[in-house]
Short mmCIF file of C-alpha atoms and ligand atoms in Angstrom, two decimals:
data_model
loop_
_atom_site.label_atom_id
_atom_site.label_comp_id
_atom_site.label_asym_id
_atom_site.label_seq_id
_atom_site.Cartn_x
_atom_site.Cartn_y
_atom_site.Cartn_z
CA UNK U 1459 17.65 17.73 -24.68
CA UNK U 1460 16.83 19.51 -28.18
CA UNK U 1461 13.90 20.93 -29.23
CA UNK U 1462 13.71 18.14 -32.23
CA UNK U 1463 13.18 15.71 -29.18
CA UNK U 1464 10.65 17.85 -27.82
CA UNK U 1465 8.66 17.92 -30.62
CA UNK U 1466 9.20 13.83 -31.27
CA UNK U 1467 9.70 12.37 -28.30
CA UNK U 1468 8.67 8.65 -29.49
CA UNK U 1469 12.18 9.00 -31.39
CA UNK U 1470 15.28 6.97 -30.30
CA UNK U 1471 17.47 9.55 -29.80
CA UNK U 1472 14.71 11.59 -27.59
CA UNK U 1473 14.61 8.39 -25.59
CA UNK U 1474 18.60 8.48 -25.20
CA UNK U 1475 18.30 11.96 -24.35
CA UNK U 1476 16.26 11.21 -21.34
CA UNK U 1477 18.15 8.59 -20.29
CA UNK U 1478 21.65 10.57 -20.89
CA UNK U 1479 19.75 13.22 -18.49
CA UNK U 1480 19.28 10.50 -15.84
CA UNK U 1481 15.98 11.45 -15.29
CA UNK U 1482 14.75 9.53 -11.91
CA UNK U 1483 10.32 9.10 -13.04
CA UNK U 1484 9.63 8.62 -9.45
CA UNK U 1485 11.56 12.31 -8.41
CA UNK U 1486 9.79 13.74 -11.71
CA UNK U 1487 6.41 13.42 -11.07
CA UNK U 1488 7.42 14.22 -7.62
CA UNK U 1489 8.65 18.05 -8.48
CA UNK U 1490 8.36 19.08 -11.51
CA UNK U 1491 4.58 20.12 -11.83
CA UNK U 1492 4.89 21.82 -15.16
CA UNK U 1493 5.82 18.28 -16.67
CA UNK U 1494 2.92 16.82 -15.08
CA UNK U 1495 0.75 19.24 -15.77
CA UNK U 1496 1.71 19.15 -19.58
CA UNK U 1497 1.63 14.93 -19.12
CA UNK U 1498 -1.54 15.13 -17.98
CA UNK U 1499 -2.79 18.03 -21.11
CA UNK U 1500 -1.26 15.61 -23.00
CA UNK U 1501 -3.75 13.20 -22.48
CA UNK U 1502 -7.04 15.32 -22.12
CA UNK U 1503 -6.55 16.36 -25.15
CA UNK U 1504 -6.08 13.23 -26.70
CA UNK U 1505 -9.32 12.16 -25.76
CA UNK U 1506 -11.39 15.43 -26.36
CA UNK U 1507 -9.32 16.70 -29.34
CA UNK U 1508 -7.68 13.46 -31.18
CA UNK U 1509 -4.10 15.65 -30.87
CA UNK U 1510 -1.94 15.87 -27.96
CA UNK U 1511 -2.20 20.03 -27.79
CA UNK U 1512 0.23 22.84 -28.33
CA UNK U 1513 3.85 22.06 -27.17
CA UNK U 1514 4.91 23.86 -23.76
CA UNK U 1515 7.62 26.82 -24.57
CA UNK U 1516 10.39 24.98 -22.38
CA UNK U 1517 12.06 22.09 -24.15
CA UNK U 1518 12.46 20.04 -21.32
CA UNK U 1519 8.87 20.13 -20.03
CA UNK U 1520 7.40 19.51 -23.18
CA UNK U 1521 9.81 15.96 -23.62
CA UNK U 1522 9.45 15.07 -20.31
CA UNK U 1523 5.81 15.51 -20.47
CA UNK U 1524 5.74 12.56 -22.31
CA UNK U 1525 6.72 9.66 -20.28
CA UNK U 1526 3.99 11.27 -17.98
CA UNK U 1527 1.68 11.14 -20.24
CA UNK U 1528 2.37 7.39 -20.83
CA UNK U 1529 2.52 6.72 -17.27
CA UNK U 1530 -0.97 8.45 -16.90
CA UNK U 1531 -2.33 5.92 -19.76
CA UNK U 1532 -0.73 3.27 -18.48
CA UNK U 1533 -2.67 4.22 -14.62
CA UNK U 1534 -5.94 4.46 -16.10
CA UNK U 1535 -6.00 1.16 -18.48
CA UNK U 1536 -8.69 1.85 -20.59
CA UNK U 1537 -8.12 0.19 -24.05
CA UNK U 1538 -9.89 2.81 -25.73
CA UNK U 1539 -7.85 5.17 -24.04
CA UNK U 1540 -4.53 3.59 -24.73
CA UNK U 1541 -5.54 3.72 -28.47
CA UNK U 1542 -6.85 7.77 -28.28
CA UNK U 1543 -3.88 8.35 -27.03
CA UNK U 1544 -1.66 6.26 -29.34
CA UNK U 1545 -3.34 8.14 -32.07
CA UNK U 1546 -3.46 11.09 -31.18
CA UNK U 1547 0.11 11.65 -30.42
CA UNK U 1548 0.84 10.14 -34.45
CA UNK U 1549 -1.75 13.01 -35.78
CA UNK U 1550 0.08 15.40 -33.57
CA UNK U 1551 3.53 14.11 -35.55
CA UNK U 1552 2.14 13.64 -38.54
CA UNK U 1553 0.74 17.20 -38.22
CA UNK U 1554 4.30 18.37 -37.82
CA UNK U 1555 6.69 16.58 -39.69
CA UNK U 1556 4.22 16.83 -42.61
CA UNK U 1557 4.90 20.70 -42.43
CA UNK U 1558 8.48 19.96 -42.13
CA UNK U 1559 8.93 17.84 -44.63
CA UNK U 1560 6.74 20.37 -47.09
CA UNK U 1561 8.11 23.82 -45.82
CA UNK U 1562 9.97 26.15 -47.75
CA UNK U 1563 13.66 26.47 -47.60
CA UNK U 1564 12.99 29.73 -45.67
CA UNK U 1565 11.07 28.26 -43.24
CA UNK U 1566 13.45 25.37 -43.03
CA UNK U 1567 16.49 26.98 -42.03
CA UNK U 1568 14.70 29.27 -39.65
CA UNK U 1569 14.90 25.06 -37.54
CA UNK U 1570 18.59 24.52 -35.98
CA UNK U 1571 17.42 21.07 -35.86
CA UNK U 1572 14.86 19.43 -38.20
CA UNK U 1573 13.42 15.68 -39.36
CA UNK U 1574 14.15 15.05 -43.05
CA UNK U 1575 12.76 12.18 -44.41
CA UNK U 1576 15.29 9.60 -44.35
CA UNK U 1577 15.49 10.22 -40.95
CA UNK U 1578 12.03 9.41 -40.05
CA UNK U 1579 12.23 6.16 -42.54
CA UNK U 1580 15.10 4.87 -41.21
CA UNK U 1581 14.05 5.39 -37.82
CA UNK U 1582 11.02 3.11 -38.43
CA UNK U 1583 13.23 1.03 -40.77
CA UNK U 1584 11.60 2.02 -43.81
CA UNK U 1585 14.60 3.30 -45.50
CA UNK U 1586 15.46 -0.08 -47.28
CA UNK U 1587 11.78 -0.70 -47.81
CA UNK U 1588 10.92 2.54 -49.65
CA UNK U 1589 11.56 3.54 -52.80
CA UNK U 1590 11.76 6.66 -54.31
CA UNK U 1591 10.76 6.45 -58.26
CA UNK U 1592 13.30 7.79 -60.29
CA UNK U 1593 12.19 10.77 -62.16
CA UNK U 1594 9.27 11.45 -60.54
CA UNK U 1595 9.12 13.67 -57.38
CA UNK U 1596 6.95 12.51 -54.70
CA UNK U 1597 6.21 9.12 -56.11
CA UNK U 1598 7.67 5.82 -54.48
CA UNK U 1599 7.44 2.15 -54.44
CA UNK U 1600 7.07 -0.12 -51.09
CA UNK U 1601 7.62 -3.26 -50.65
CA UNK U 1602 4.55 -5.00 -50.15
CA UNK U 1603 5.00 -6.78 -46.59
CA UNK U 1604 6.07 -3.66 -45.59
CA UNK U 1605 3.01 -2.07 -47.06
CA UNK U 1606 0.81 -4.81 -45.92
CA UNK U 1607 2.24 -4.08 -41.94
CA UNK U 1608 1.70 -0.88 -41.97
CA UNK U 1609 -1.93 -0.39 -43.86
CA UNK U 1610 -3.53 -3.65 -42.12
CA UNK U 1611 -6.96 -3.08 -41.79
CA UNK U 1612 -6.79 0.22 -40.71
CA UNK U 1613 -8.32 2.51 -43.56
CA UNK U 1614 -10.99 3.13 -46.19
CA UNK U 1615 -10.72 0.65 -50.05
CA UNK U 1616 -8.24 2.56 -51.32
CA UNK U 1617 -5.54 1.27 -49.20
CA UNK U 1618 -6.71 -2.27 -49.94
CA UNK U 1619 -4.09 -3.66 -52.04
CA UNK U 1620 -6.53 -5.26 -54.60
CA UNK U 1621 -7.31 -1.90 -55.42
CA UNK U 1622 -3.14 -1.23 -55.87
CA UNK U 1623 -1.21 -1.12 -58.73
CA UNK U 1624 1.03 -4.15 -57.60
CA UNK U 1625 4.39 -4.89 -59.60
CA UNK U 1626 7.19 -6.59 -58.90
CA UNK U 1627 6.17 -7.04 -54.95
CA UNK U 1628 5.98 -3.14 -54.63
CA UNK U 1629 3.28 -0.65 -54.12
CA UNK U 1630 3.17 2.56 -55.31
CA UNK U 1631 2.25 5.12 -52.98
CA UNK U 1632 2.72 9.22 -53.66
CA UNK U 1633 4.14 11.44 -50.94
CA UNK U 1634 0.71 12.14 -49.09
CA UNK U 1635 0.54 8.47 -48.56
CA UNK U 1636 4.02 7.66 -47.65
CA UNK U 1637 3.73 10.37 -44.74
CA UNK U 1638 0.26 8.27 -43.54
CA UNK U 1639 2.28 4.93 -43.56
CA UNK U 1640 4.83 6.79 -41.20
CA UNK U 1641 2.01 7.60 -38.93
CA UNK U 1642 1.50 4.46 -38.83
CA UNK U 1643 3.94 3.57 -37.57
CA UNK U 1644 4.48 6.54 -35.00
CA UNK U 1645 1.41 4.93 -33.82
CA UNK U 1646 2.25 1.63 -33.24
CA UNK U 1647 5.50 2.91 -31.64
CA UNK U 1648 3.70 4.74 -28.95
CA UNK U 1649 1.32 2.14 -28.34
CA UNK U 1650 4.40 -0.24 -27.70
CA UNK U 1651 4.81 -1.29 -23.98
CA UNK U 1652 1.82 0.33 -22.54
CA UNK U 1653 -0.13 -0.26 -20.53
CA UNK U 1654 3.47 0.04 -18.52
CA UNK U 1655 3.81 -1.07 -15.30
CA UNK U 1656 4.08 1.65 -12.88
CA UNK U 1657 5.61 1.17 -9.13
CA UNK U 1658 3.09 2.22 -6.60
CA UNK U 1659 5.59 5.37 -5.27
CA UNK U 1660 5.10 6.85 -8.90
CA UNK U 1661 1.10 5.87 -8.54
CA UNK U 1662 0.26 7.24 -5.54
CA UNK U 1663 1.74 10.30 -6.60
CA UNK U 1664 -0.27 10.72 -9.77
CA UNK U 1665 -3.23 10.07 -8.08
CA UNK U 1666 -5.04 13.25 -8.37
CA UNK U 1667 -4.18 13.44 -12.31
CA UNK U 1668 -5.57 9.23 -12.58
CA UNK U 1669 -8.74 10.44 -11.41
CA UNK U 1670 -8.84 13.05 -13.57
CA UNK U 1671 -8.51 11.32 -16.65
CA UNK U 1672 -10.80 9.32 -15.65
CA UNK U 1673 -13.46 11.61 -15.07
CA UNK U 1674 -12.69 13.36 -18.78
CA UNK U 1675 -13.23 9.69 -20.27
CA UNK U 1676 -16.84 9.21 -17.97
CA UNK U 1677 -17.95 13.05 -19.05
CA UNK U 1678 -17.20 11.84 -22.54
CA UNK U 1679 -19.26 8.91 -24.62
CA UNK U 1680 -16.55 6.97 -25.78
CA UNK U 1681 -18.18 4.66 -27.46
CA UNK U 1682 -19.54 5.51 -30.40
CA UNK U 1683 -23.53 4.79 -31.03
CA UNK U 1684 -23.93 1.86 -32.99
CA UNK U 1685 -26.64 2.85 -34.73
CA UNK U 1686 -24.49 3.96 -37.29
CA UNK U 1687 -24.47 1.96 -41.09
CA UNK U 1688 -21.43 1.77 -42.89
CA UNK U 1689 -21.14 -1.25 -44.50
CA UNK U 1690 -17.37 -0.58 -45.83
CA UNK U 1691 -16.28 -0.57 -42.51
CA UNK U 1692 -18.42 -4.17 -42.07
CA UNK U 1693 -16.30 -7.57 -40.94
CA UNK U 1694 -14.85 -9.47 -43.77
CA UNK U 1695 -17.63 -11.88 -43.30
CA UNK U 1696 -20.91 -9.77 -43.45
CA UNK U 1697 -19.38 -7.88 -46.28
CA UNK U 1698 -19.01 -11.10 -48.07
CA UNK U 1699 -22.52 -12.32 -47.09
CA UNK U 1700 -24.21 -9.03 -48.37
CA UNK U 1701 -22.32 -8.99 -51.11
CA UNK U 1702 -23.46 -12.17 -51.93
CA UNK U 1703 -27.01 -11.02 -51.11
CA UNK U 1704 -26.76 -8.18 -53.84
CA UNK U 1705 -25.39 -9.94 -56.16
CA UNK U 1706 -28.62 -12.44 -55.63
CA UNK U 1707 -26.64 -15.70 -54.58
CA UNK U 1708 -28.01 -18.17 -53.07
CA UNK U 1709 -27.35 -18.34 -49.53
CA UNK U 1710 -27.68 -20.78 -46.74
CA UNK U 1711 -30.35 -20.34 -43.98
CA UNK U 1712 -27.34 -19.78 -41.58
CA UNK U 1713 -26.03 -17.81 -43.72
CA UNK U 1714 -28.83 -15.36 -44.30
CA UNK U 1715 -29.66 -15.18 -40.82
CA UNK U 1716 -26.48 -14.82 -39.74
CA UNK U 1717 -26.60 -11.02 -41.91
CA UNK U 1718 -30.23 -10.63 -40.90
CA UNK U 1719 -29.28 -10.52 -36.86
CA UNK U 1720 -26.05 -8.23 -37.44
CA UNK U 1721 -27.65 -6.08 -39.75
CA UNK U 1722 -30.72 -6.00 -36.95
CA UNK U 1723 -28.12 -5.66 -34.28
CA UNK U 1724 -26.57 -2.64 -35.45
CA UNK U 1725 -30.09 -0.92 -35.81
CA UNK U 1726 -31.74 -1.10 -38.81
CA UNK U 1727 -34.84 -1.73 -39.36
CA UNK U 1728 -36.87 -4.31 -41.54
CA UNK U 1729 -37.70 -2.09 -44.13
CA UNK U 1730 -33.89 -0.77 -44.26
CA UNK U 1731 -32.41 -4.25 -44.80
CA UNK U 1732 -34.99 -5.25 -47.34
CA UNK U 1733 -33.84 -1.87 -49.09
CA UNK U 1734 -29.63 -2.87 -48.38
CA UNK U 1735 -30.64 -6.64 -49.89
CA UNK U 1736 -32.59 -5.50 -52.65
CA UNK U 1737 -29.91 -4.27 -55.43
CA UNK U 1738 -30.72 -7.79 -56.93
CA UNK U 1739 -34.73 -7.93 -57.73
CA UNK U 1740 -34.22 -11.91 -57.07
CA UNK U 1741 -33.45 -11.41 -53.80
CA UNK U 1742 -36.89 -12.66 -52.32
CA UNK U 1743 -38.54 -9.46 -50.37
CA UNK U 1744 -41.14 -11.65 -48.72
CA UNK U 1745 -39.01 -14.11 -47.18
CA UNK U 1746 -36.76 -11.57 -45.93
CA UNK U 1747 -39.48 -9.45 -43.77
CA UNK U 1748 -40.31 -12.48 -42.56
CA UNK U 1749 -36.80 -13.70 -41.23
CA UNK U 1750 -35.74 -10.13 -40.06
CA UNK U 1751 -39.55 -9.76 -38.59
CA UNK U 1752 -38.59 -13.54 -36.81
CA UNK U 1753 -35.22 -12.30 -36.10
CA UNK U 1754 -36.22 -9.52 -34.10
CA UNK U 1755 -38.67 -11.20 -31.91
CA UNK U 1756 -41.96 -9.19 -33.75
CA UNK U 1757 -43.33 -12.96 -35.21
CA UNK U 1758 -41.21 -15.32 -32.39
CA UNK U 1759 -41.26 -15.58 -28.43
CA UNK U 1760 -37.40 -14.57 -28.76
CA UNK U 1761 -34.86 -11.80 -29.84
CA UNK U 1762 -31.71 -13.50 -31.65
CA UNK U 1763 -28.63 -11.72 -31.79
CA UNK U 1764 -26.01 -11.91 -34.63
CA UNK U 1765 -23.75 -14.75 -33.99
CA UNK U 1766 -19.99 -14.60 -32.50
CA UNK U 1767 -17.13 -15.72 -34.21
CA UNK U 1768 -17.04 -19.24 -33.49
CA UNK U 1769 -20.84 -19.91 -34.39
CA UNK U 1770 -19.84 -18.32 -37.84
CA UNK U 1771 -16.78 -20.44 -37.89
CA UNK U 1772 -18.57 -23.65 -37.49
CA UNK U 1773 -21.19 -23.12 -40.29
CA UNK U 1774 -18.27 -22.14 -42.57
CA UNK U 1775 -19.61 -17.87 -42.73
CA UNK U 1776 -16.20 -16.74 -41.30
CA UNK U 1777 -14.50 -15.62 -44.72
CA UNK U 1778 -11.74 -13.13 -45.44
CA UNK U 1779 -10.85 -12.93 -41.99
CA UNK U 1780 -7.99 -10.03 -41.50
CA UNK U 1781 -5.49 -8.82 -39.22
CA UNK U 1782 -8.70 -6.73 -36.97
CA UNK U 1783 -10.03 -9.94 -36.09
CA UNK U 1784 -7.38 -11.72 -35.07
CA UNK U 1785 -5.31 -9.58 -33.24
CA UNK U 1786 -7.83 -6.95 -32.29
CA UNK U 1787 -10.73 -8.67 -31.76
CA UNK U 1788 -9.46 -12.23 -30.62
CA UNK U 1789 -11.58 -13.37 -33.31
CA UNK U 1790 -15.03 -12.89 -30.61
CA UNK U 1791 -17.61 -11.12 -32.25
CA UNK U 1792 -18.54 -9.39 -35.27
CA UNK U 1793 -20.12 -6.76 -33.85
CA UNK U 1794 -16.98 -6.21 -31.66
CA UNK U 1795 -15.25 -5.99 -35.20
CA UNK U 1796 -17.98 -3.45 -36.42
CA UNK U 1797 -17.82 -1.15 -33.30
CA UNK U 1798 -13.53 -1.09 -33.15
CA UNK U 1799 -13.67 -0.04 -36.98
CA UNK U 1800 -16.22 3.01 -36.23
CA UNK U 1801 -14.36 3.97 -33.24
CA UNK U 1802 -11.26 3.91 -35.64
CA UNK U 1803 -12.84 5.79 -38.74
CA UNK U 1804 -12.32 9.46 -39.47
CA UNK U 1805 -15.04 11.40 -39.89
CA UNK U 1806 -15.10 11.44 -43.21
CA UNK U 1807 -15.86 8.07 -43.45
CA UNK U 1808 -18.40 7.71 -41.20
CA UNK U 1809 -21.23 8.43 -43.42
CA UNK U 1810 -24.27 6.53 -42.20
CA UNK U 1811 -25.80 4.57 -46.06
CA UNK U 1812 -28.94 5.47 -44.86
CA UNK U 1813 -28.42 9.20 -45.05
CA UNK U 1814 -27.03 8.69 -48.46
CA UNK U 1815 -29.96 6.16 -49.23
CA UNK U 1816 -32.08 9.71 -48.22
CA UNK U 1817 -30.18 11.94 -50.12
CA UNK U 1818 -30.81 9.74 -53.44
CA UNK U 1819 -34.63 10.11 -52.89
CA UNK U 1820 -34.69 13.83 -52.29
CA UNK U 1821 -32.58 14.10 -55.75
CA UNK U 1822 -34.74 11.99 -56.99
CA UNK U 1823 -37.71 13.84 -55.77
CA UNK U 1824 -36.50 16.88 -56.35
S1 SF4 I 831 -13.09 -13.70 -37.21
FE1 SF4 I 831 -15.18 -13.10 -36.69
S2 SF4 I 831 -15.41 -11.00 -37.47
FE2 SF4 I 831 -13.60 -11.89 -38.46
S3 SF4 I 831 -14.35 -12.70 -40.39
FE3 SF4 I 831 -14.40 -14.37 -38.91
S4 SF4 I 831 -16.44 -14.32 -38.05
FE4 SF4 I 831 -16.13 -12.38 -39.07
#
């Protein structure tokens, strides 16, 4: 077992080396506590810190922590969980082989063993799918399918490719970005096979660790408040529908109501979606207090919610649909859409348009 493997043990060749070792998962979590132990950091951290923690000095403890930890996971089935931890072991790679990949040749050959980067593109065949731009250091092409796979839906506009540079079915993407599509992909390799199934022998003795993941995911608030506005991180169809909103088209009843109630759902109030709608003066203020007023049950007997998927399907409001809501969201709801893209976001993104909405009137006041 090498210390590469230790420090990527979602790697083939790590997974050889366990298997070379003969490694028996029921007699491991059995007797060798400092595995589990590290398993189990593995995957507190994950949730509290979005990284899987500082390696453990032995080699073999830290690469067999792993398997633990996806054991653990696996015991514990919580989709959210499964996904923290996905993610959180690609930052944790990314972290690394970005410093790898950027050190200086001092640093470098202070590593027996080290990643280069046609190593980690061919392991997630990328190598024929990745070009490097003659002339020009850190800039490459990538084929678009293969650009497509490994962007879908997951970050901000940039990454859209309408907003690429597309030519001759490749995108160009600098050396920053090419080390984000590989954690991409680290990530979708992790998440691969789990939740596993685990024999009951290998259960029974992780039982103590189970519950204690389980109690780090009750002390923490997983789910992130709703209440939050970012309408960039919208479904395809209420983006479309406000954009067609501030652009003053016309839009159906079902249509504007169906904007109205997510737009309610998600918290805001009347006089914050007359504010979001008004960027075109035609918009019609008066008839929209009214609806969201209606909407919300302050001028009706009832409280309507935003409809699901197949309500907006069947009035012809489900447009632009993407990869989130069909294989993420099982195209349900799209406020299901809303809250996986929030739990998703970094930070960074997550700025709420009504905080910027504030910021514009204390400029303006000041
Ligand atoms: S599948 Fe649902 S969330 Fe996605 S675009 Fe259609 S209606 Fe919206």
């Amino acid at each position: 077992m090498k210390a590469l493997h230790a420090r990527y043990p979602f790697l083939s060749a790590a997974r050889e080396a366990v298997e070379t070792a003969g490694v028996d998962l029921s007699e491991l979590v059995a007797s060798d506590s400092a595995a589990v132990e590290r398993g189990l950091e593995r995957v507190e951290w994950a949730v509290t810190e979005g990284t899987v923690g500082e390696p453990h000095r032995r080699t073999r403890v830290e690469l067999l922590s792993y398997p633990v930890a996806r054991v653990l996971v696996s015991l514990v089935d919580e989709h959210i969980l499964l996904r923290r931890y996905a993610r959180a072991e690609a930052v944790t790679a990314y972290d690394r082989f970005s410093e790898e990949l950027t050190a200086t040749a001092e640093f470098q050959s202070t590593r027996t063993e080290r990643l280069d980067r046609q190593d980690l593109l061919a392991e997630f065949d990328l190598s024929g799918h990745v070009h490097a731009v003659a002339g020009e250091d850190g800039e490459y092409r990538v084929d678009v399918g293969t650009y497509l796979e490994h962007t879908a839906g997951q970050w901000g506009d940039e990454w859209r490719l309408v907003n690429r540079p597309l030519a001759d079915g490749q995108v160009p993407v600098d050396e920053d970005e090419l080390l984000l599509l590989v954690r991409q992909a680290v990530r979708r390799r992790v998440e691969d096979g789990l939740p596993l199934s685990v024999p009951d022998a290998i259960a029974t003795e992780l039982d103590d660790e189970t519950e204690r993941v389980r109690d780090v995911l009750a002390d923490l608030d997983l789910t992130r408040d709703i209440d939050t506005v970012v309408p960039d991180l919208f479904p395809p169809c209420m983006r479309h529908l406000l954009d067609k909103v501030q652009k003053g088209e016309h839009l159906e009843h079902h249509s504007r109501f169906a904007i109205a109630a997510f737009l309610t759902s998600i918290g805001m109030s009347t006089d914050e979606i007359v504010e979001l709608f008004q960027v075109n003066p035609g918009f019609g203020e008066e008839a929209t207090r009214y609806q969201v007023d209606h909407i919300r049950g302050e001028t009706s007997p009832t409280e309507y919610s935003a409809p699901a998927c197949a309500t907006m399907q069947s009035y012809g409001d489900c447009v632009n649909k993407d990869d989130i809501c069909e294989d993420v969201i099982n195209e349900s709801h799209p406020l299901n859409y809303y809250e996986h893209r929030l739990e998703e976001a970094d930070e960074e993104e997550l700025v709420d348009w009504r905080d910027g909405e504030e910021d514009e009137e204390d400029d303006d006041a000041g």
